[in-house]
Amino acid sequence: MSVLVTGAAGFIGSHLASALLEQSEPVVVLDDLSGGYRRNIPQGAVFQEGSILDEALLEQLFRDHRFRTVCHAAAYAAEGLSHYIRRFNYTNNLIGSVNLINSAVRHEVRCFVFTSSIAVYGSGQLPLTEETIPAPEDPYGIAKRAVELDLEAAHRLFGLNYLVLRPHNVYGERQNIGDRYRNVIGIFMNQILRGEPMTIFGDGLQTRNFTYIGDVAPVIARAVQLPEIRNRVYNIGSSEATTIQDLAHLVAESMGVQPRIRYLPERSEVKHAVASHDRIAAELGYAPKTPLKEGLARMAAWVRQEGSRSTPPFQGIEIEKNLPPVWREARGTA
């Protein structure tokens, strides 16, 4: 009986698959390679190229491998862009997840582990704790919250056990730095490699907790083996709040350059997203060990070795109204 990891050619999913393999878990990887790379898939995992939207493929995989656990990390996590790609967002991040839940129920999976997001909380309720009433403000957060609710419903009616982890602003090696819509640290580092100024939406005083991947993936992998914490929700990440403006200076330092910043008109986003991790610290002994400067140095070393990346602008924009000008320019529709 294997563990299924979705999205394991991507960033968090690949690190999670690696951590599971280190625990001697047999791992099957499902990824459509739309945002990930084959080289990210850890050696020792069984790889199946395909989409969570392919119900027939899911059924075949669940029959063939008799998964005891599903770790669902596949998502298109461009939170800011999700306003303008609503159908794409809900199809991939909600309907695809429901397909997995259906298969998990039919094949009596023991536990469904879901990497959600603190985007489910919205704004104005700091610090964000697991008791905070979710009020997501963008389609990405709405989809994540809907999957959480669906897991609760599946548990009540069908007995499907679940575990919800809400990581946030995770960074590190294997991140797709060529994606212009998500992962601000990767965007900054890629811009520096390309000789461009770092771009900040608004005044740069937005605050976030930035979390090194090495402090997240092993904890999720260990949680898979703990039946006593099933059917619970945990925030997971760093508790160190950093403004985007300060982050830009730290990234420039890690890359060995002087900071050059281009300020753009503000966009619709949560101003402050700072979470509490008291529950996971108390119940799993979670304590992130990597200071931001150290994590940035590790990622910067990897980025310099990999070189800059370029990916085409998102072509499936569904709503042009209020699209940030910099994204409009990238598509040649300014």
CSV table of C-alpha atoms in Angstrom, one decimal, residues 21 26 93 95 103 112 115 133 151 169 218 223 227 229 258 269-270 274 287 301 311:
chain,number,residue,atom,x,y,z
A,21,LEU,CA,10.8,8.4,0.8
A,26,PRO,CA,6.5,3.8,-0.9
A,93,ASN,CA,-8.0,23.7,-7.3
A,95,ILE,CA,-13.0,20.2,-8.9
A,103,SER,CA,-11.6,8.2,-5.3
A,112,PHE,CA,-6.4,12.4,3.0
A,115,THR,CA,-2.0,21.3,1.8
A,133,ILE,CA,-13.3,32.1,11.3
A,151,LEU,CA,-13.2,17.0,3.6
A,169,ASN,CA,4.8,31.8,1.8
A,218,PRO,CA,9.5,16.9,6.9
A,223,ALA,CA,2.3,13.9,10.4
A,227,PRO,CA,-3.3,8.8,13.4
A,229,ILE,CA,-3.9,14.1,14.9
A,258,GLN,CA,22.5,46.4,-4.3
A,269,GLU,CA,-4.5,41.5,-1.7
A,270,VAL,CA,-4.5,40.9,2.0
A,274,VAL,CA,0.7,36.8,10.1
A,287,ALA,CA,9.7,24.7,15.7
A,301,ALA,CA,23.0,29.5,-4.0
A,311,THR,CA,7.9,31.3,-18.7
